[in-house]
């Protein structure tokens, strides 16, 4: 109403103008597809500098003369030219640009259009998000982008490992840098929370932009070697809208490790000639311990988002979400409440844009000890879960009267009696100022202030079965992490004739802190508490970029960044990272301009150097001593002496640098019905940071972080998006991506092998190796010998060097855990109001060391200290007796290539239900639909290639509704 | 326009200056209250005592934050406590002890003499001992005359530091002694060696020379025997190590290279010092062996305390482990009733040493046999085989220790009774026959043990000494060294239950007289070569 009166008033004042042949005209610009008004549309009278722009209701006023050609342009929409011939009101509709070339993409510290992008960048927006059980943001990305692999564990709300192009490092983190609304976040977690991205509501995310190659990431310098993922949260809009999403999930474990049932177990025990003190322990119950500790789960998710103009002036978005997820392991729970508010006012006639984002997240967790999964695998199946005569809470325990026998506690009891509650709060937000200078509108200044704080408590209130006097635990641990950042940069963008220029220069500062305390078990008189405080991590960078566009076809970018980190000594802490890229928009050349087949063809070449310093050690270069706590003291005479031990040190630690060269082609065929890209790249990492062994006695531990060598990764990435059918009623589209990766260690210090890969069942043993010329983390094993019938001969290995002694020199490298080929396929079908989608993923050539079998499937383990223990039935395949004889055998390194369907969804949308409810979409789906693999373990997707009873991934059935008001 | 440019330049310069001043923030320092920078640490003169305590603590502790922490990566606290791995390697690998839970990594191979270079206990021994060397070297580097001058350290602290330095060198020599004995080689480094360097390797002859020369050099700087504070080493320890290397010189240097006369010299020095046998045998193995009469007999302990020096070391293992599966006698020895369910028992050959009637009254005989069979046919059956009750977590008046698992009982690494036996043996080897002192010493041990059966001169033979050493010093990490010296460890001249993986014992090859260098250690030092036969 007010707006209308205002417009009327304005019109009245402008009536005199009419008499000079110029008319003050007004109108509304709307979206052709849905008649929604478009704010911020650029309007210019062609050939002049007279212009205007629409307000947030899509309205504008302009002084025009008859015959003027008025140009309406808006990002993402086809520019329209309309001649003024007296239309009143002068309303215009704009159609969305089918070509995505004008789509704005984010690059480090700025934006560009997809057309002008010179690096390898892929944006995934909320329309493309993988549908299914989306609890954490990473779920949104799974299988969508070539070169990006997302591996999640099964624990509810769990964190996951994201790798872009296989990472570039072997020990320093392989995690990409994640930037949320301009704030780079730490990858470290806080006790009480389940993962750094777990506290973000996926509904709040508008897009992910993945920067893959060095020319795109170099501007982030120090942390960019593994790629960058820029997350942008949804902004406020002034048009009012409300969304309510709800979702229910029913899950159950799809698979279990096979161990002996009670009868088979009793037979086995009797056949193995165990001493009577063991055989007499056989019970007469029939318990499947894995069934006892796992359950089917019911989880729910509710989310409300409101968008509108606050006080009619400030576009805002407010969202509130509640997630409640049960874990498959009994007692495991995850609950998260998110509140987020975004305000996006603009002031001074669009010269100053302010974005305020605030997010609050509350996580309540009950953590269940995943170690009990291993305990359940090994527990005697002939014993019952409950025992009314038991002095240990009514649960069965291995005991002799009141005395517990040595040999593991009842896993159900352990889970039910443990109350480990995590409570964490996270606030993160940023304040972003984007000021276009009044006196020089081509130049703008952007200031971004970000703050992220997580506080977590873990309270433990448990009892446990023990012979000790202390049988309860009450302890609290607390952790506080903060992350503060400040970015400021100047940006100057101007087109001089056919040459477009874009310069950016800026500064970035970031500081991380971490500290906390632990009270110790308050029921145990000898338990002591402790506090800890990490040294601060400070990162400072100076950066600059220059972009040139010639004739809209030839593009050139150069970036430079100088980064300093507090992790290295003064001599080594600064690094220079520069990059350059060239691109040629071939499809704009005359010979292709009018092609019907090729609608877009762009050739890109880029080279860049990025750095990596994300290692767990924060002050390794400093000469430090550590004092023993109250339980670790020494005595001189009658007095306790607080002893001091020097900590391991490496003063020479420095930046790991990765040089990437990439050639890519972005293509679009048949009017962009088919789009995609093909990238070929090579990354060379130097001075790899790794925790490598040092000679005993040469330092204060036997492994120290060092710069040890070079790694080369070569790869080809191919993506294609095909809109097979694109009609009013029916559309079918699919996305296929493939990545081929080859990783090789090109150099190691002194050419010396570096051992890695610790395993369960053999402390101090290693199963993987870094060797020059080989893939990193290759499995280093003995070659198993077989007899004439093909049975394995226990402990007999091939004498590969022929010296008649079987020792480490007879070990060989068999395969490595990284896949050679990663494939993703996604399909979306929409027919009338139905929508259907599914997603497939495959890894080929990845191997896994089955540590579950290698450390558990041996007959000796039927005796677990003083009691009977169960073992996997896979022991019947090998008939192995003793773990230490066989743990390094190559029979346990298996091919774990797999094809997996992550999710499949079917939905139906009711449109235009009523004035209030705009649409309701009901949908159902299945997550973790199937896995096809030859691997004998639970799941072929294993974090680092060593499979040791991972938390099983449940199969989930989901039902949900999205209601739009 | 000019003004606009000027405005921009001023603005940019301002920003640049503000931002550059923040680069100081890159100089971080530790925030944790347990961590301190070296420069700050030595500003306080009390630091030196604490740093030398840190060298000692590596014998008792595995980390700075409780008994479960380990400052050696990749090796857990349970398999790297110095005294414990020493016990496994010297006692578990011979005829006195057997461990029921063979699924514990490494134990099966050690007790059956079928170990390989992947054994985690062997790795624990190698790494832990080298860490003592590194810590000692660090102390010596920080206490050179130049450093002390530049820090302006006062005169009386400097006097203390002279002693501390000698003790650091002593602990270093002690570590090389054990490497020489167990592995026959070691990574060699002194305070002059820079950090993170590839280290040269010393063999037995070189290690012998180094240990000997070090101990002789530092002798005058050490505190007199038995006169130092509890927990610190003194001349007594130096003499002990010298006596040991001279007694075993034929093993280390080759046949015919024995130095038994020198052994006698140092045994004599120990006999002449202030040491005295404890009034009761068992006092040496109780929770208060840092305060009762054992303080006169124990020359050097590995400290343990249920609150302030927590560890899963040898005494924790032996006290909890020797509680019988049938007897459940844990409360008597100051731990939980069931202990560790019968983890440790004795082998038949050890039990047989007490038969024959002479040892019915002997405090050193703590054998509990009840209805148990002396023979162990299945190691996992903890109801078979005899058990003993030598160590306990109770004080001499019966009060239990601070905690029910982590014991207060120190481990007597070196004690006077051993000197008596070494003297007697050296005399026999040197002269070919016993003298009256030797006989008196043996009998003194028997009398102290309340055993009325004394020996005469012609009963004192080498085989007798070997057996008597087992009776007196069993479960104190000496047996393997003794058997090797007598030529009975490898080969088939003396077979004991489960030797070489045979239930009655079979001959084992001679290369097993030294342990293999661990795989991980070889892969980290290219100068290390594997011992023969591994």
mmCIF file of C-alpha atoms in Angstrom, chain A residues 293-586:
data_model
loop_
_atom_site.group_PDB
_atom_site.id
_atom_site.type_symbol
_atom_site.label_atom_id
_atom_site.label_comp_id
_atom_site.label_asym_id
_atom_site.label_seq_id
_atom_site.Cartn_x
_atom_site.Cartn_y
_atom_site.Cartn_z
ATOM 1 C CA UNK A 293 23.842 -54.620 19.748
ATOM 2 C CA UNK A 294 22.304 -53.331 16.550
ATOM 3 C CA UNK A 295 18.763 -52.188 16.053
ATOM 4 C CA UNK A 296 16.504 -50.870 13.372
ATOM 5 C CA UNK A 297 16.339 -47.117 13.511
ATOM 6 C CA UNK A 298 13.733 -44.420 13.181
ATOM 7 C CA UNK A 299 14.906 -40.893 12.529
ATOM 8 C CA UNK A 300 13.209 -37.657 11.710
ATOM 9 C CA UNK A 301 14.045 -34.294 10.288
ATOM 10 C CA UNK A 302 11.986 -31.096 10.308
ATOM 11 C CA UNK A 303 12.926 -27.827 8.743
ATOM 12 C CA UNK A 304 11.155 -24.497 8.425
ATOM 13 C CA UNK A 305 12.496 -21.694 6.266
ATOM 14 C CA UNK A 306 10.970 -18.235 6.048
ATOM 15 C CA UNK A 307 12.007 -15.625 3.553
ATOM 16 C CA UNK A 308 10.806 -12.109 3.275
ATOM 17 C CA UNK A 309 11.616 -8.512 3.855
ATOM 18 C CA UNK A 310 12.135 -7.574 7.467
ATOM 19 C CA UNK A 311 10.439 -4.304 8.243
ATOM 20 C CA UNK A 312 9.721 -4.242 4.537
ATOM 21 C CA UNK A 313 13.240 -3.105 3.948
ATOM 22 C CA UNK A 314 15.756 -5.765 4.657
ATOM 23 C CA UNK A 315 15.621 -8.999 2.686
ATOM 24 C CA UNK A 316 16.026 -11.793 5.150
ATOM 25 C CA UNK A 317 15.957 -15.511 5.539
ATOM 26 C CA UNK A 318 15.307 -17.372 8.704
ATOM 27 C CA UNK A 319 15.429 -21.087 9.072
ATOM 28 C CA UNK A 320 14.966 -23.499 11.887
ATOM 29 C CA UNK A 321 15.694 -27.181 11.686
ATOM 30 C CA UNK A 322 15.540 -30.172 13.990
ATOM 31 C CA UNK A 323 17.174 -33.481 13.176
ATOM 32 C CA UNK A 324 16.863 -36.553 15.314
ATOM 33 C CA UNK A 325 18.827 -39.558 14.219
ATOM 34 C CA UNK A 326 19.102 -42.911 15.915
ATOM 35 C CA UNK A 327 22.286 -44.828 15.330
ATOM 36 C CA UNK A 328 22.257 -48.459 14.360
ATOM 37 C CA UNK A 329 24.291 -49.235 17.470
ATOM 38 C CA UNK A 330 22.000 -49.306 20.492
ATOM 39 C CA UNK A 331 22.104 -46.125 22.606
ATOM 40 C CA UNK A 332 23.670 -44.114 19.771
ATOM 41 C CA UNK A 333 21.757 -40.896 19.153
ATOM 42 C CA UNK A 334 22.331 -37.668 17.329
ATOM 43 C CA UNK A 335 20.148 -34.636 17.604
ATOM 44 C CA UNK A 336 20.743 -31.275 16.083
ATOM 45 C CA UNK A 337 18.808 -28.029 16.194
ATOM 46 C CA UNK A 338 19.833 -25.321 13.780
ATOM 47 C CA UNK A 339 18.848 -21.718 13.716
ATOM 48 C CA UNK A 340 20.016 -19.507 10.971
ATOM 49 C CA UNK A 341 19.347 -15.944 10.067
ATOM 50 C CA UNK A 342 20.566 -14.145 7.000
ATOM 51 C CA UNK A 343 20.054 -10.444 6.426
ATOM 52 C CA UNK A 344 21.007 -8.905 3.155
ATOM 53 C CA UNK A 345 20.232 -5.204 3.139
ATOM 54 C CA UNK A 346 21.599 -2.836 0.577
ATOM 55 C CA UNK A 347 22.244 0.800 1.308
ATOM 56 C CA UNK A 348 23.224 3.945 -0.491
ATOM 57 C CA UNK A 349 21.484 3.071 -3.670
ATOM 58 C CA UNK A 350 23.026 -0.378 -3.987
ATOM 59 C CA UNK A 351 26.495 0.967 -3.357
ATOM 60 C CA UNK A 352 26.815 -0.806 -0.074
ATOM 61 C CA UNK A 353 25.643 -4.355 0.197
ATOM 62 C CA UNK A 354 25.739 -5.898 3.577
ATOM 63 C CA UNK A 355 25.378 -9.593 4.207
ATOM 64 C CA UNK A 356 24.945 -10.750 7.716
ATOM 65 C CA UNK A 357 24.853 -14.476 8.265
ATOM 66 C CA UNK A 358 24.420 -15.990 11.637
ATOM 67 C CA UNK A 359 24.064 -19.655 12.370
ATOM 68 C CA UNK A 360 23.534 -21.336 15.658
ATOM 69 C CA UNK A 361 23.659 -25.034 15.974
ATOM 70 C CA UNK A 362 23.035 -27.194 19.002
ATOM 71 C CA UNK A 363 24.068 -30.790 18.908
ATOM 72 C CA UNK A 364 23.182 -33.390 21.472
ATOM 73 C CA UNK A 365 24.824 -36.700 21.085
ATOM 74 C CA UNK A 366 24.855 -39.926 22.940
ATOM 75 C CA UNK A 367 28.003 -41.618 21.800
ATOM 76 C CA UNK A 368 28.060 -45.395 21.720
ATOM 77 C CA UNK A 369 31.427 -47.067 21.960
ATOM 78 C CA UNK A 370 32.075 -48.483 18.519
ATOM 79 C CA UNK A 371 34.694 -50.770 20.056
ATOM 80 C CA UNK A 372 31.805 -52.910 21.241
ATOM 81 C CA UNK A 373 31.198 -53.994 17.677
ATOM 82 C CA UNK A 374 34.509 -55.800 17.790
ATOM 83 C CA UNK A 375 33.649 -57.159 21.219
ATOM 84 C CA UNK A 376 30.333 -58.506 19.918
ATOM 85 C CA UNK A 377 32.083 -60.281 17.081
ATOM 86 C CA UNK A 378 34.204 -62.122 19.581
ATOM 87 C CA UNK A 379 31.723 -62.882 22.311
ATOM 88 C CA UNK A 380 30.732 -66.445 23.151
ATOM 89 C CA UNK A 381 27.402 -67.152 21.374
ATOM 90 C CA UNK A 382 26.451 -69.888 23.801
ATOM 91 C CA UNK A 383 25.951 -67.376 26.599
ATOM 92 C CA UNK A 384 22.803 -65.362 27.241
ATOM 93 C CA UNK A 385 22.568 -61.599 27.389
ATOM 94 C CA UNK A 386 20.897 -61.484 30.783
ATOM 95 C CA UNK A 387 21.628 -63.451 33.907
ATOM 96 C CA UNK A 388 19.399 -62.739 36.881
ATOM 97 C CA UNK A 389 22.021 -64.121 39.307
ATOM 98 C CA UNK A 390 24.754 -61.876 38.026
ATOM 99 C CA UNK A 391 26.148 -59.294 40.462
ATOM 100 C CA UNK A 392 26.906 -57.080 37.485
ATOM 101 C CA UNK A 393 23.578 -55.386 36.892
ATOM 102 C CA UNK A 394 21.680 -58.499 35.885
ATOM 103 C CA UNK A 395 23.773 -58.983 32.758
ATOM 104 C CA UNK A 396 25.673 -62.109 31.944
ATOM 105 C CA UNK A 397 29.401 -61.694 32.426
ATOM 106 C CA UNK A 398 32.171 -64.272 32.320
ATOM 107 C CA UNK A 399 32.660 -64.888 35.987
ATOM 108 C CA UNK A 400 33.580 -67.309 38.676
ATOM 109 C CA UNK A 401 31.122 -66.434 41.414
ATOM 110 C CA UNK A 402 31.718 -62.752 42.033
ATOM 111 C CA UNK A 403 35.063 -62.614 40.337
ATOM 112 C CA UNK A 404 35.135 -61.519 36.749
ATOM 113 C CA UNK A 405 37.204 -63.699 34.476
ATOM 114 C CA UNK A 406 39.713 -62.038 32.227
ATOM 115 C CA UNK A 407 38.258 -61.948 28.758
ATOM 116 C CA UNK A 408 36.048 -59.107 27.656
ATOM 117 C CA UNK A 409 32.814 -57.725 29.001
ATOM 118 C CA UNK A 410 29.260 -58.277 27.774
ATOM 119 C CA UNK A 411 28.939 -55.823 24.866
ATOM 120 C CA UNK A 412 25.233 -55.193 25.448
ATOM 121 C CA UNK A 413 25.943 -54.379 29.077
ATOM 122 C CA UNK A 414 28.834 -52.131 28.155
ATOM 123 C CA UNK A 415 26.669 -50.166 25.747
ATOM 124 C CA UNK A 416 23.680 -49.853 28.059
ATOM 125 C CA UNK A 417 25.747 -49.002 31.098
ATOM 126 C CA UNK A 418 27.718 -46.288 29.356
ATOM 127 C CA UNK A 419 26.233 -42.862 29.263
ATOM 128 C CA UNK A 420 28.519 -40.716 27.184
ATOM 129 C CA UNK A 421 26.661 -37.554 26.340
ATOM 130 C CA UNK A 422 28.050 -34.918 24.056
ATOM 131 C CA UNK A 423 26.610 -31.478 24.045
ATOM 132 C CA UNK A 424 27.993 -28.941 21.678
ATOM 133 C CA UNK A 425 27.047 -25.490 20.550
ATOM 134 C CA UNK A 426 28.318 -23.834 17.534
ATOM 135 C CA UNK A 427 27.980 -20.278 16.439
ATOM 136 C CA UNK A 428 29.335 -19.278 13.122
ATOM 137 C CA UNK A 429 28.636 -16.280 11.131
ATOM 138 C CA UNK A 430 30.078 -13.603 9.095
ATOM 139 C CA UNK A 431 29.628 -9.987 8.330
ATOM 140 C CA UNK A 432 30.315 -9.023 4.788
ATOM 141 C CA UNK A 433 30.510 -5.509 3.432
ATOM 142 C CA UNK A 434 30.625 -4.934 -0.287
ATOM 143 C CA UNK A 435 31.109 -1.253 -1.019
ATOM 144 C CA UNK A 436 31.139 0.150 -4.510
ATOM 145 C CA UNK A 437 33.005 3.422 -4.339
ATOM 146 C CA UNK A 438 30.803 6.397 -4.990
ATOM 147 C CA UNK A 439 33.446 8.303 -6.819
ATOM 148 C CA UNK A 440 34.679 5.295 -8.741
ATOM 149 C CA UNK A 441 31.922 2.749 -9.247
ATOM 150 C CA UNK A 442 34.219 0.349 -11.072
ATOM 151 C CA UNK A 443 36.114 -0.208 -7.891
ATOM 152 C CA UNK A 444 34.773 -1.901 -4.887
ATOM 153 C CA UNK A 445 36.036 -2.825 -1.477
ATOM 154 C CA UNK A 446 34.981 -5.994 0.220
ATOM 155 C CA UNK A 447 35.489 -6.693 3.852
ATOM 156 C CA UNK A 448 34.584 -10.003 5.352
ATOM 157 C CA UNK A 449 34.701 -10.715 9.047
ATOM 158 C CA UNK A 450 34.033 -14.233 10.116
ATOM 159 C CA UNK A 451 33.746 -15.916 13.437
ATOM 160 C CA UNK A 452 33.204 -19.550 14.269
ATOM 161 C CA UNK A 453 33.115 -20.913 17.744
ATOM 162 C CA UNK A 454 32.325 -24.404 18.875
ATOM 163 C CA UNK A 455 32.029 -25.470 22.461
ATOM 164 C CA UNK A 456 31.498 -29.032 23.411
ATOM 165 C CA UNK A 457 30.980 -30.924 26.627
ATOM 166 C CA UNK A 458 31.181 -34.644 26.942
ATOM 167 C CA UNK A 459 29.767 -35.966 30.164
ATOM 168 C CA UNK A 460 30.373 -39.536 31.048
ATOM 169 C CA UNK A 461 28.226 -41.279 33.630
ATOM 170 C CA UNK A 462 28.843 -44.952 33.355
ATOM 171 C CA UNK A 463 29.161 -48.111 35.334
ATOM 172 C CA UNK A 464 31.095 -51.118 34.208
ATOM 173 C CA UNK A 465 31.805 -54.665 35.227
ATOM 174 C CA UNK A 466 35.176 -55.021 36.887
ATOM 175 C CA UNK A 467 36.958 -56.711 39.771
ATOM 176 C CA UNK A 468 38.413 -53.424 40.821
ATOM 177 C CA UNK A 469 36.888 -51.357 43.636
ATOM 178 C CA UNK A 470 36.188 -48.575 41.202
ATOM 179 C CA UNK A 471 33.285 -49.642 39.018
ATOM 180 C CA UNK A 472 31.773 -46.370 37.931
ATOM 181 C CA UNK A 473 32.974 -43.451 35.931
ATOM 182 C CA UNK A 474 31.873 -39.886 36.235
ATOM 183 C CA UNK A 475 33.870 -37.442 34.222
ATOM 184 C CA UNK A 476 33.452 -34.359 32.147
ATOM 185 C CA UNK A 477 35.527 -33.131 29.309
ATOM 186 C CA UNK A 478 35.215 -29.798 27.640
ATOM 187 C CA UNK A 479 36.592 -28.349 24.482
ATOM 188 C CA UNK A 480 36.424 -24.920 22.946
ATOM 189 C CA UNK A 481 37.490 -24.084 19.427
ATOM 190 C CA UNK A 482 37.443 -20.661 17.870
ATOM 191 C CA UNK A 483 38.211 -19.450 14.408
ATOM 192 C CA UNK A 484 38.423 -15.789 13.569
ATOM 193 C CA UNK A 485 39.045 -14.426 10.144
ATOM 194 C CA UNK A 486 39.334 -11.141 8.406
ATOM 195 C CA UNK A 487 39.557 -10.674 4.657
ATOM 196 C CA UNK A 488 39.732 -7.424 2.878
ATOM 197 C CA UNK A 489 40.205 -6.836 -0.782
ATOM 198 C CA UNK A 490 39.869 -4.178 -3.415
ATOM 199 C CA UNK A 491 38.451 -5.051 -6.777
ATOM 200 C CA UNK A 492 38.525 -2.983 -9.919
ATOM 201 C CA UNK A 493 36.574 -4.090 -12.932
ATOM 202 C CA UNK A 494 36.329 -2.147 -16.116
ATOM 203 C CA UNK A 495 35.988 -2.787 -19.769
ATOM 204 C CA UNK A 496 38.121 -0.727 -22.113
ATOM 205 C CA UNK A 497 36.651 -1.276 -25.535
ATOM 206 C CA UNK A 498 37.199 -4.917 -26.384
ATOM 207 C CA UNK A 499 39.410 -5.552 -23.408
ATOM 208 C CA UNK A 500 37.859 -6.382 -20.097
ATOM 209 C CA UNK A 501 39.984 -6.085 -16.988
ATOM 210 C CA UNK A 502 39.423 -7.217 -13.447
ATOM 211 C CA UNK A 503 42.005 -6.607 -10.732
ATOM 212 C CA UNK A 504 41.876 -7.761 -7.165
ATOM 213 C CA UNK A 505 44.312 -7.219 -4.320
ATOM 214 C CA UNK A 506 43.805 -8.129 -0.723
ATOM 215 C CA UNK A 507 44.859 -9.370 2.654
ATOM 216 C CA UNK A 508 43.671 -12.232 4.773
ATOM 217 C CA UNK A 509 44.166 -13.068 8.419
ATOM 218 C CA UNK A 510 42.983 -16.090 10.270
ATOM 219 C CA UNK A 511 43.498 -17.419 13.757
ATOM 220 C CA UNK A 512 42.484 -20.715 15.318
ATOM 221 C CA UNK A 513 42.505 -21.629 18.979
ATOM 222 C CA UNK A 514 41.702 -24.835 20.795
ATOM 223 C CA UNK A 515 41.660 -25.612 24.469
ATOM 224 C CA UNK A 516 39.788 -27.588 27.026
ATOM 225 C CA UNK A 517 39.893 -29.675 30.148
ATOM 226 C CA UNK A 518 39.134 -33.121 31.460
ATOM 227 C CA UNK A 519 38.115 -33.837 35.012
ATOM 228 C CA UNK A 520 39.238 -37.429 35.302
ATOM 229 C CA UNK A 521 37.069 -40.119 36.825
ATOM 230 C CA UNK A 522 35.635 -38.566 39.963
ATOM 231 C CA UNK A 523 34.954 -41.966 41.468
ATOM 232 C CA UNK A 524 38.549 -43.085 41.174
ATOM 233 C CA UNK A 525 40.894 -41.634 43.808
ATOM 234 C CA UNK A 526 43.955 -42.082 41.640
ATOM 235 C CA UNK A 527 42.498 -40.568 38.495
ATOM 236 C CA UNK A 528 43.570 -37.015 37.794
ATOM 237 C CA UNK A 529 42.138 -34.304 35.616
ATOM 238 C CA UNK A 530 43.980 -32.260 33.091
ATOM 239 C CA UNK A 531 43.732 -29.136 30.989
ATOM 240 C CA UNK A 532 45.102 -28.637 27.540
ATOM 241 C CA UNK A 533 45.610 -25.661 25.304
ATOM 242 C CA UNK A 534 46.965 -25.882 21.810
ATOM 243 C CA UNK A 535 49.258 -23.188 20.493
ATOM 244 C CA UNK A 536 47.402 -20.754 18.260
ATOM 245 C CA UNK A 537 47.432 -21.303 14.535
ATOM 246 C CA UNK A 538 47.787 -18.059 12.647
ATOM 247 C CA UNK A 539 47.637 -17.738 8.874
ATOM 248 C CA UNK A 540 48.317 -14.499 7.088
ATOM 249 C CA UNK A 541 48.194 -13.943 3.381
ATOM 250 C CA UNK A 542 48.595 -11.259 0.787
ATOM 251 C CA UNK A 543 47.008 -11.968 -2.557
ATOM 252 C CA UNK A 544 46.340 -10.431 -5.918
ATOM 253 C CA UNK A 545 44.727 -11.386 -9.177
ATOM 254 C CA UNK A 546 44.469 -9.927 -12.643
ATOM 255 C CA UNK A 547 41.937 -11.033 -15.216
ATOM 256 C CA UNK A 548 41.883 -9.952 -18.793
ATOM 257 C CA UNK A 549 39.249 -10.647 -21.397
ATOM 258 C CA UNK A 550 40.052 -9.870 -25.004
ATOM 259 C CA UNK A 551 37.214 -9.589 -27.447
ATOM 260 C CA UNK A 552 35.103 -11.635 -25.082
ATOM 261 C CA UNK A 553 36.861 -14.698 -26.432
ATOM 262 C CA UNK A 554 40.390 -14.784 -25.126
ATOM 263 C CA UNK A 555 40.791 -14.912 -21.397
ATOM 264 C CA UNK A 556 43.815 -14.609 -19.222
ATOM 265 C CA UNK A 557 44.241 -14.837 -15.455
ATOM 266 C CA UNK A 558 47.225 -14.443 -13.206
ATOM 267 C CA UNK A 559 47.220 -14.783 -9.421
ATOM 268 C CA UNK A 560 49.814 -14.458 -6.730
ATOM 269 C CA UNK A 561 49.670 -15.137 -3.038
ATOM 270 C CA UNK A 562 52.204 -14.853 -0.308
ATOM 271 C CA UNK A 563 51.296 -16.862 2.752
ATOM 272 C CA UNK A 564 52.744 -17.072 6.200
ATOM 273 C CA UNK A 565 51.912 -19.739 8.733
ATOM 274 C CA UNK A 566 52.688 -20.091 12.404
ATOM 275 C CA UNK A 567 53.378 -23.805 12.005
ATOM 276 C CA UNK A 568 56.915 -23.424 10.724
ATOM 277 C CA UNK A 569 59.965 -21.574 11.964
ATOM 278 C CA UNK A 570 60.672 -18.011 10.941
ATOM 279 C CA UNK A 571 62.996 -19.034 8.133
ATOM 280 C CA UNK A 572 60.503 -21.390 6.578
ATOM 281 C CA UNK A 573 57.140 -19.874 7.247
ATOM 282 C CA UNK A 574 56.551 -17.772 4.150
ATOM 283 C CA UNK A 575 55.638 -19.292 0.823
ATOM 284 C CA UNK A 576 54.970 -17.766 -2.576
ATOM 285 C CA UNK A 577 52.187 -19.265 -4.612
ATOM 286 C CA UNK A 578 51.418 -18.086 -8.076
ATOM 287 C CA UNK A 579 49.279 -19.269 -10.922
ATOM 288 C CA UNK A 580 48.257 -18.404 -14.426
ATOM 289 C CA UNK A 581 45.618 -19.543 -16.838
ATOM 290 C CA UNK A 582 44.557 -18.956 -20.395
ATOM 291 C CA UNK A 583 41.240 -19.732 -21.951
ATOM 292 C CA UNK A 584 39.848 -19.562 -25.401
ATOM 293 C CA UNK A 585 36.107 -19.390 -25.942
ATOM 294 C CA UNK A 586 36.271 -21.209 -29.247
#
